[in-house]
Coordinates of C-alpha atoms and ligand atoms in Angstrom, one line a residue:
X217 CA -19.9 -93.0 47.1
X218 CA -20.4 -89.8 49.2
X219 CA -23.3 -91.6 50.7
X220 CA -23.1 -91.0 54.5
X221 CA -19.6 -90.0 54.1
X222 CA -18.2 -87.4 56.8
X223 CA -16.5 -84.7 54.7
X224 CA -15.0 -81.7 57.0
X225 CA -15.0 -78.9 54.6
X226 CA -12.0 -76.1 55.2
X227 CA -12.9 -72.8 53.6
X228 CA -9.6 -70.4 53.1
X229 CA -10.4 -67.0 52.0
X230 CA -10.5 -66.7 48.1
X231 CA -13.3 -65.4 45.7
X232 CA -14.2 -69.0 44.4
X233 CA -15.1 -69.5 48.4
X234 CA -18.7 -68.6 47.2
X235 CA -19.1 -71.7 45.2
X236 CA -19.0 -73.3 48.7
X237 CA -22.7 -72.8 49.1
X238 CA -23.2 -74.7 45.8
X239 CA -20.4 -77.1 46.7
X240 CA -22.0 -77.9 50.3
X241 CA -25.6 -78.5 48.9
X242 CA -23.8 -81.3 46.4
X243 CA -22.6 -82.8 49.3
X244 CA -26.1 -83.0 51.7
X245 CA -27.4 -84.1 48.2
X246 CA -25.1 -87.1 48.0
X247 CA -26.2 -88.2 51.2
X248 CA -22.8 -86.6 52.9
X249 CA -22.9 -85.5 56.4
X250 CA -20.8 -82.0 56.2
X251 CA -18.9 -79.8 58.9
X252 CA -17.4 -76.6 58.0
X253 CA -14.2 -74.9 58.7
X254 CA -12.9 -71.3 57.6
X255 CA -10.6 -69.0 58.0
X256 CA -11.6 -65.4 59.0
X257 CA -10.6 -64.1 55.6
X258 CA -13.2 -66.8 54.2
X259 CA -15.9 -65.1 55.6
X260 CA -15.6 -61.7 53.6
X261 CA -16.6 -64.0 50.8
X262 CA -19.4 -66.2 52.5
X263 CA -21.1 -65.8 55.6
X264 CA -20.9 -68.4 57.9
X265 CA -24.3 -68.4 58.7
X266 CA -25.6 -69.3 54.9
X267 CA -22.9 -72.7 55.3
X268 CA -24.4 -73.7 58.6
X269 CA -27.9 -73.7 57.2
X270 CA -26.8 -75.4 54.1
X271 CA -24.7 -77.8 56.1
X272 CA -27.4 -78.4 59.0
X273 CA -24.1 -77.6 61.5
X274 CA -22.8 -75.3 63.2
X275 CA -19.8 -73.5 61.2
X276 CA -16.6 -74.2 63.0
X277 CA -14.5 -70.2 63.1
X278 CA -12.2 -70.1 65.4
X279 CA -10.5 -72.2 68.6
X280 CA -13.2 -70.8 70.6
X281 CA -16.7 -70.8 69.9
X282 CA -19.4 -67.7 71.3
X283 CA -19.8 -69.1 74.5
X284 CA -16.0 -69.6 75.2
X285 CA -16.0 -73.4 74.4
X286 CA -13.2 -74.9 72.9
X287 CA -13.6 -76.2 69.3
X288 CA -11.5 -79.3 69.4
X289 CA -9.9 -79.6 66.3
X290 CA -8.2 -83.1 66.6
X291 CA -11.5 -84.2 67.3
X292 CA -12.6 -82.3 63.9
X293 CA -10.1 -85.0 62.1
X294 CA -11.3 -88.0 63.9
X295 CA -15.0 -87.0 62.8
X296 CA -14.1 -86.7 59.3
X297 CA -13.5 -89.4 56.3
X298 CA -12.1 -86.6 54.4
X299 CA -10.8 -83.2 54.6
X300 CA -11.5 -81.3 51.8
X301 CA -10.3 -78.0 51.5
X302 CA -11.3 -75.8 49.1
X303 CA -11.1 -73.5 48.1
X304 CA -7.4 -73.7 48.9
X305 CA -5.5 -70.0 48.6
X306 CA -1.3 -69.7 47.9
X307 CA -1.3 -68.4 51.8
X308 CA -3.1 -71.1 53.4
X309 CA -1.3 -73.1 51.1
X310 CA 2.0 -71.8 51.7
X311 CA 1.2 -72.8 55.7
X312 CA 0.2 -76.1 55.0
X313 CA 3.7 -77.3 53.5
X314 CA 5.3 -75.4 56.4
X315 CA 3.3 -76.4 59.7
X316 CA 2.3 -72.9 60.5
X317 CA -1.0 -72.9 62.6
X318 CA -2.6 -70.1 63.1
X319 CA -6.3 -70.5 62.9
X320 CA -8.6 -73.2 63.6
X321 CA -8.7 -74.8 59.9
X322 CA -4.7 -75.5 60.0
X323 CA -5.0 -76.6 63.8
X324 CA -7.6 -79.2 62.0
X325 CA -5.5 -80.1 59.1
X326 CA -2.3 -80.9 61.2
X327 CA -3.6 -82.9 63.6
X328 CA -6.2 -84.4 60.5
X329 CA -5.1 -88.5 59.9
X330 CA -7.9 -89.2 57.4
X331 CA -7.1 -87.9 54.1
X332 CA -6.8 -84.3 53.5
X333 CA -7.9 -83.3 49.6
X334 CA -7.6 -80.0 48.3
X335 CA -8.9 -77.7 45.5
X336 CA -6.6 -74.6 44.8
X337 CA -7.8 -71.8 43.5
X338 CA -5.8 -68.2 42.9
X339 CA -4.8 -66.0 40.0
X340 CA -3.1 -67.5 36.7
X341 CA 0.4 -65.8 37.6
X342 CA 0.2 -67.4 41.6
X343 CA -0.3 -70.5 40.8
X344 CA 2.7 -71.2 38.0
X345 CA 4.6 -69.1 41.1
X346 CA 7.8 -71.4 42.0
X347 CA 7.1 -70.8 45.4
X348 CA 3.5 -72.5 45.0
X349 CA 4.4 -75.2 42.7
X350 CA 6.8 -76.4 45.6
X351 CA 4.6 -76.0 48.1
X352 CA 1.8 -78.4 46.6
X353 CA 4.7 -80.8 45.9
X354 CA 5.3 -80.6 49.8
X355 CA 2.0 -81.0 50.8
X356 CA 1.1 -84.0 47.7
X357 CA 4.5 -85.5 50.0
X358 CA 2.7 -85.1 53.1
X359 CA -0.3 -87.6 51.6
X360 CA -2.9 -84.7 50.4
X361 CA -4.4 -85.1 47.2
X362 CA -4.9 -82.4 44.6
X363 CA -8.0 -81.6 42.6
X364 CA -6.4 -79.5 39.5
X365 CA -7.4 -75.7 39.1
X366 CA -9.2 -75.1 36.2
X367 CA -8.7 -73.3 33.4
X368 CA -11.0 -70.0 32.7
X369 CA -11.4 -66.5 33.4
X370 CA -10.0 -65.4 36.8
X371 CA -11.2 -62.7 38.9
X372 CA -8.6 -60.7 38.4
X373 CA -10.1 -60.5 34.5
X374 CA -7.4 -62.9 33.5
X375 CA -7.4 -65.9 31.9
X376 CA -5.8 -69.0 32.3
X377 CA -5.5 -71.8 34.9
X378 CA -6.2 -71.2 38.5
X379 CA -9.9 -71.3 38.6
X380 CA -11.6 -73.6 41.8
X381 CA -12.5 -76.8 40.0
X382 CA -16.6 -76.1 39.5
X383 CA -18.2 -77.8 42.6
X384 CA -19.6 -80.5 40.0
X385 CA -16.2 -81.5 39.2
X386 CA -15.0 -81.8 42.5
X387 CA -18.1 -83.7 43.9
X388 CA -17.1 -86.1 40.9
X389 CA -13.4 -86.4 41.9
X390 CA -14.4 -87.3 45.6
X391 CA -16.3 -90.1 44.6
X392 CA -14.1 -91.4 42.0
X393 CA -11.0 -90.9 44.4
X394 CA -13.7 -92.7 47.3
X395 CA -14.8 -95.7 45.0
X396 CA -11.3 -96.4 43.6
X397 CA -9.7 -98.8 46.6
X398 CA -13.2 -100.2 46.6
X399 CA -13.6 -104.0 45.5
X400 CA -16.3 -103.1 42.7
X401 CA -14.5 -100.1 41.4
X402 CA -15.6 -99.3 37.6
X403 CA -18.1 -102.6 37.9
X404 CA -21.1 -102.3 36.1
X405 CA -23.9 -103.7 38.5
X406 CA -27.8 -104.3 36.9
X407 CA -30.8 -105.4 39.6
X408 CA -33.8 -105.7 39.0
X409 CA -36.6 -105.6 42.3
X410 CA -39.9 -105.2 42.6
X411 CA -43.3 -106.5 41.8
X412 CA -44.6 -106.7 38.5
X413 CA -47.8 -105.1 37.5
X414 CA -49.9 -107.2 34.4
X415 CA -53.1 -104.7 33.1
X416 CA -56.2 -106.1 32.8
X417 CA -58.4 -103.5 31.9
X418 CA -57.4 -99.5 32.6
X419 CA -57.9 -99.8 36.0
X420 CA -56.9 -103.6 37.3
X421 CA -54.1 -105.5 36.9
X422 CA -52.5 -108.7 38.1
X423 CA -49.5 -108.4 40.9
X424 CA -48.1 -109.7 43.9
X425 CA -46.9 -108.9 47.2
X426 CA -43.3 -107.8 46.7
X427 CA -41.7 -104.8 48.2
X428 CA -38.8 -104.8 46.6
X429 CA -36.8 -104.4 49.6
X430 CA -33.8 -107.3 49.1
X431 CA -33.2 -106.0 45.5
X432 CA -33.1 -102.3 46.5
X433 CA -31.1 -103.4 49.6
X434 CA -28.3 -105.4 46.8
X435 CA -28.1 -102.0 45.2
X436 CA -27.3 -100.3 48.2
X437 CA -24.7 -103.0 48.7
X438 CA -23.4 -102.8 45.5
X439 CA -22.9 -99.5 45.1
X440 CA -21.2 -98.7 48.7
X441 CA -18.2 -101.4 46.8
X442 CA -18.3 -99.1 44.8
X443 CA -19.9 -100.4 41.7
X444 CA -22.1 -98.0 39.5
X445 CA -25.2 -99.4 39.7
X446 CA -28.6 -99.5 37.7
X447 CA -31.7 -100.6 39.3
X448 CA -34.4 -101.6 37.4
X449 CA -37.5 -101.3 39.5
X450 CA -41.1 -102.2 39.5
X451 CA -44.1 -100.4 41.2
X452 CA -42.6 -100.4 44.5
X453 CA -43.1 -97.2 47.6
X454 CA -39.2 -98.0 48.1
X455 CA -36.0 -96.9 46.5
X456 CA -32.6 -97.2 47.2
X457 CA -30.9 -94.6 49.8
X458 CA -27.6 -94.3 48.0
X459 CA -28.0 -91.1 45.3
X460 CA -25.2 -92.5 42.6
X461 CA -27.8 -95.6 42.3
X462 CA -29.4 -95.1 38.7
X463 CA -33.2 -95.9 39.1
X464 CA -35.4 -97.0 36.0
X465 CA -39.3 -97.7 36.6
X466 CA -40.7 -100.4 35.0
X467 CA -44.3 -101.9 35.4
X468 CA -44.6 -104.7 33.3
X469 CA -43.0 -108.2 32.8
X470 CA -42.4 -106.9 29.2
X471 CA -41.1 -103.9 29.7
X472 CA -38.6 -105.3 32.8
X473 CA -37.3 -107.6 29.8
X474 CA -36.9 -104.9 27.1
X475 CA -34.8 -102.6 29.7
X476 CA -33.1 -105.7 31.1
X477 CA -32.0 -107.4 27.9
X478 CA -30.5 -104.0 27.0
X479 CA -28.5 -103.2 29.7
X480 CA -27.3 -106.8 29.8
X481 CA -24.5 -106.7 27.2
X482 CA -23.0 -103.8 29.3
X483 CA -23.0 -105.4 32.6
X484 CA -20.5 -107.3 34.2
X485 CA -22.7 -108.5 37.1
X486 CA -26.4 -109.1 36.8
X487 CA -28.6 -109.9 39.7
X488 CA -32.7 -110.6 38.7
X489 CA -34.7 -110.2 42.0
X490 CA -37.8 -109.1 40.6
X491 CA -40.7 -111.4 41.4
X492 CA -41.8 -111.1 37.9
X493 CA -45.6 -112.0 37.1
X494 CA -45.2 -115.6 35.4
X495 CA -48.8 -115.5 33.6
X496 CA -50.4 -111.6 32.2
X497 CA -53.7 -111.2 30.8
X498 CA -53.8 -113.1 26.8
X499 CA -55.3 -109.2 25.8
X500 CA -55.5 -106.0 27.2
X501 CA -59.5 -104.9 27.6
X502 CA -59.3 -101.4 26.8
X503 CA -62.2 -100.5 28.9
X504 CA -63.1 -101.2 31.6
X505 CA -64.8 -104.4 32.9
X506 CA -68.4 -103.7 33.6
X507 CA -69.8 -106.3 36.7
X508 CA -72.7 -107.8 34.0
X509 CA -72.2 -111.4 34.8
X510 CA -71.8 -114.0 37.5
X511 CA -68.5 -115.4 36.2
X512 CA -65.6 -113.6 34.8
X513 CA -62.8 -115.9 33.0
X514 CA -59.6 -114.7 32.2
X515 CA -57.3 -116.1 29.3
X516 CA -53.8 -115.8 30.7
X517 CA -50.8 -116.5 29.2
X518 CA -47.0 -116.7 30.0
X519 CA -45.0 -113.6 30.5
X520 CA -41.1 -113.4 28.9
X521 CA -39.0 -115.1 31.3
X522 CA -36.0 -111.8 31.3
X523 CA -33.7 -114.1 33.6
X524 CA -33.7 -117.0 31.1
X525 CA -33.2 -114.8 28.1
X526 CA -30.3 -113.2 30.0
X527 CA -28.7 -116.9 30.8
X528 CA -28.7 -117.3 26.5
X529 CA -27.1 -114.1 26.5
X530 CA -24.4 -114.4 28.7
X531 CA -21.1 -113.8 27.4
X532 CA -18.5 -112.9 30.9
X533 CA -21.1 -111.4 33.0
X534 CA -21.9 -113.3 36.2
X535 CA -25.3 -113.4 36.3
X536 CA -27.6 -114.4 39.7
X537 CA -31.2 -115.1 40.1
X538 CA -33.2 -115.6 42.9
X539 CA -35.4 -118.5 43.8
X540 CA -38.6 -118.4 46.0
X541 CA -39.8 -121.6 46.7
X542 CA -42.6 -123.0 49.5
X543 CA -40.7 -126.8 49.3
X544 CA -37.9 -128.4 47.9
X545 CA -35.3 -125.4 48.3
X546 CA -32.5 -126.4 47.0
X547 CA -33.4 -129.1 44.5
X548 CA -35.7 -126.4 42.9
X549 CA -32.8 -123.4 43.5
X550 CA -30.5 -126.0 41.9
X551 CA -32.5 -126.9 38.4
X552 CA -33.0 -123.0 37.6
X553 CA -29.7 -122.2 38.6
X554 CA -28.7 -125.0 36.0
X555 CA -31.8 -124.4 33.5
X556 CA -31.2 -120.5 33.6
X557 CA -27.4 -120.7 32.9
X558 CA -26.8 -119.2 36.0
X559 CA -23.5 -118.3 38.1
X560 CA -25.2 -118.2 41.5
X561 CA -28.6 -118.8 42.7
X562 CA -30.3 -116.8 45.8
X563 CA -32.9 -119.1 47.2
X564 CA -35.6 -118.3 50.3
X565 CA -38.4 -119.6 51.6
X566 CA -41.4 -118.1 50.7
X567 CA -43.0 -119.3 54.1
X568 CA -40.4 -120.0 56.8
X569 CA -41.1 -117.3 59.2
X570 CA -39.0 -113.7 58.7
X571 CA -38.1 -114.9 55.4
X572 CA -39.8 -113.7 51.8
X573 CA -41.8 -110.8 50.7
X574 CA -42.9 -107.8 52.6
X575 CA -40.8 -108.1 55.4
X576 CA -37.6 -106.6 56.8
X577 CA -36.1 -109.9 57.8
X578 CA -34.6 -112.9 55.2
X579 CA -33.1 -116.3 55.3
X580 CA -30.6 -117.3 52.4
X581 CA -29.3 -120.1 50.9
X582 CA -26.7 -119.3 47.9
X583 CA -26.0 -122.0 45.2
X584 CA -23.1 -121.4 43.3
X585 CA -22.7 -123.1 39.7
X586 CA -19.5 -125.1 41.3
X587 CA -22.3 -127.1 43.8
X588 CA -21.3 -124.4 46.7
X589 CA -24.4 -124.5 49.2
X590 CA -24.0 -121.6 51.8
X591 CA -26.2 -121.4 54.7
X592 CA -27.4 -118.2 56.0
X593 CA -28.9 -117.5 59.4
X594 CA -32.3 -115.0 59.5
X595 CA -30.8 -111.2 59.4
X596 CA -32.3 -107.8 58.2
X597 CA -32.2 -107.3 54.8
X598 CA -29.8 -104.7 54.5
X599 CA -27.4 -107.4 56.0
X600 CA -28.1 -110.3 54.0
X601 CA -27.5 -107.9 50.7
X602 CA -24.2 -107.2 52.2
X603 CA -23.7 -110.7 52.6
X604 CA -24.6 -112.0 49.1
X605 CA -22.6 -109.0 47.9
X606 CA -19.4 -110.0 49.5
X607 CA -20.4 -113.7 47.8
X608 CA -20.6 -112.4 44.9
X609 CA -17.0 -110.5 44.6
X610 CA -15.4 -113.3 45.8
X611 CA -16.9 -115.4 43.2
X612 CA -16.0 -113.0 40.7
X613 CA -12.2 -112.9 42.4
Ligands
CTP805 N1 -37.8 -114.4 36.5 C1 -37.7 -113.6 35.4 N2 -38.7 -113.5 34.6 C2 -39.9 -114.2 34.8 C3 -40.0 -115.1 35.9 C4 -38.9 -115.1 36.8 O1 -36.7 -113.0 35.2 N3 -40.9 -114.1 33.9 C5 -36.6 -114.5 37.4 C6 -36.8 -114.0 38.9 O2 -36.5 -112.6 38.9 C7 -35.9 -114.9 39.7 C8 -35.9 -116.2 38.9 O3 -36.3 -115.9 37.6 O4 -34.6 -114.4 39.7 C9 -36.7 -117.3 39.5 O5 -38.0 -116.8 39.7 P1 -39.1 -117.8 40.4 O6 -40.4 -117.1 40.4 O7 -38.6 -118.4 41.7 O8 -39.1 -119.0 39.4 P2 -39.7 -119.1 37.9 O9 -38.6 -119.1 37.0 O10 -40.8 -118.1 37.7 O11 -40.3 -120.5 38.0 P3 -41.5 -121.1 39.0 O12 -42.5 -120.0 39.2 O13 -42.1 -122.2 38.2 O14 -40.9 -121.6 40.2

């Protein structure tokens, strides 16, 4: 969910701020873009120089920057899809829920209309304090958003609750706080994409000229609606760009069907894009094939159809499959949609020009099980994911 996400990060000037190195590498490794802000305190605990290499930007100290140029701080809100401050001290704290602003990082929150979370951190007796217990009930009355303090040993050598939630937990309450006004909040999402690779001998095999592109595109799609999403992909050089995407390798028709058929039954949406091998090699030679003879025959023989299996299978899941045909579109879309038990059906043409495998371009037409034919002009694939995404959760509505 973090995945190209803008998080301005507001360092106030407590112990636990030398997590932030920790906390800011999460971020970049989520695919956030992240800007910091700290107090001057902050920086007796982390220099600002080791945040701005972390965070590939320049660390945001004061109004004025080294050369005498203004740091705008209201532009600092507008940049940001969250403001997360933490760690948050009882002083900075105590400012927020009274509108004091004397340094850059208050200047920011104040004028800050994207939402402002916030991770306290202080000693044990601080943070049961009356004093701070009202002031995060005037700030959570302002709009900000709490991440708990932890319970644990304290610098001070105490211990109880007060502790920085670890940078884990917070990375993990961002994206569950991100995904949960999304439409495919807690929706388990399988694809499957790719090629299929059917061994002949050790060193050849039978395959064909998918990417994988559309199906690591629907992931993408899927999981920015915040769905938690398992890919099941086949020898392909691409993968998805979103890091909360789980990816499983596969290389056969057989094993795309074992992993498929297992995830099934905890899925509520299924989508098989895979162009899976229909024929593999009748046996396996182990060695490999020596050029002795004019003609070489090979005994092939059908592979497990995992779509099929999954439409005798079905229970509440809505499950979609994909149809790449050279004639007859729709007719032949239409019989496996029916055939396959299917909810929805995906079809392109495997020759109309921009459309099919190995390019960036594709043409849709979806079926849905109610006789719906949509029409879909020729887009990027990223685009036309998006698209049959949004099909699918109003279907699902
Ligand atoms: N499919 C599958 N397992 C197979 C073959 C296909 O899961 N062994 C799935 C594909 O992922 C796709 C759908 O079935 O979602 C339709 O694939 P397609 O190749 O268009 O049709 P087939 O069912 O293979 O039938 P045909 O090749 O005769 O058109």
């Amino acid at each position: 969910m973090l995945h190209q996400k803008k998080i301005l990060l507001g360092i106030s000037g407590g112990i636990a701020a030398y997590k932030c190195a920790h906390l800011v590498r999460l971020l970049i490794k989520e695919g956030a873009e992240v800007k910091v802000v700290m107090t001057k305190s902050a920086g007796d605990f982390i220099t600002p120089k080791t945040l701005s290499v972390l965070s590939k930007n320049e660390v945001i100290l004061d109004f004025f920057d080294a050369n005498n140029n203004w740091n705008n701080h209201v532009h600092l809100g507008e940049w940001a899809d969250v403001f997360l401050i933490a760690p948050l001290t009882a002083n900075t704290l105590s400012k927020m829920a009274n509108g004091a602003c004397d340094n850059i990082l208050l200047a920011a929150y104040l004028s800050c209309k994207t939402k402002t979370i916030v991770a306290p951190a202080m000693d044990l007796d601080m943070y049961k304090h009356a004093s701070t217990l009202q002031n995060i009930e005037k700030i959570i009355s302002y709009g900000t958003i709490i991440i708990p303090a932890e319970t644990g040993e304290l610098a001070s050598g105490l211990i109880g609750e007060g502790r920085m939630a670890e940078p884990e937990n917070i990375i993990k309450f961002l994206n569950n706080h991100l995904s949960a006004s999304l439409p495919l909040y807690q929706k388990k999402v399988m694809v499957n994409a790719g090629p299929t690779y059917e061994a002949i001998d050790p060193v050849r095999f039978i395959g064909n000229r998918s990417s994988g592109k559309m199906g690591i595109a629907l992931a993408d799609a899927f999981a920015q609606m915040g769905a938690e999403v398992t890919l099941v992909l086949g020898p392909s050089a691409l993968l998805p760009q979103n890091k909360s995407i789980k990816v499983l390798r596969i290389e056969s028709a057989e094993e795309l069907f074992e992993i498929c058929t297992q995830l099934f039954k905890d899925c509520n949406i299924a989508v098989c894009s895979a162009a899976v091998a229909d024929y593999k090699p009748k046996e396996l030679i182990i060695n490999k094939i020596k050029k002795n003879s004019e003609e070489l025959n090979l005994e092939l023989i059908k592979t497990k159809d995992t779509l099929g299996q999954l439409g005798k299978l079905k229970k509440d899941q809505c499950l979609i499959g994909f149809a790449l045909e050279t004639n007859d579109l729709e007719d032949y879309a239409s019989q496996k949609l029916k055939n396959k038990n299917l909810d929805i059906i995906i079809a392109n043409s495997a020759i109309e020009k921009g459309s099919g495998f190995a390019v960036n371009t594709n043409k849709v037409t979806i079926i849905d099980k109610h006789n719906k034919i949509t029409n879909f002009e020729l887009k990027d694939k990223s685009v036309v994911a998006k698209d049959i995404v949004n099909y699918i959760i109003e279907f699902i509505k």
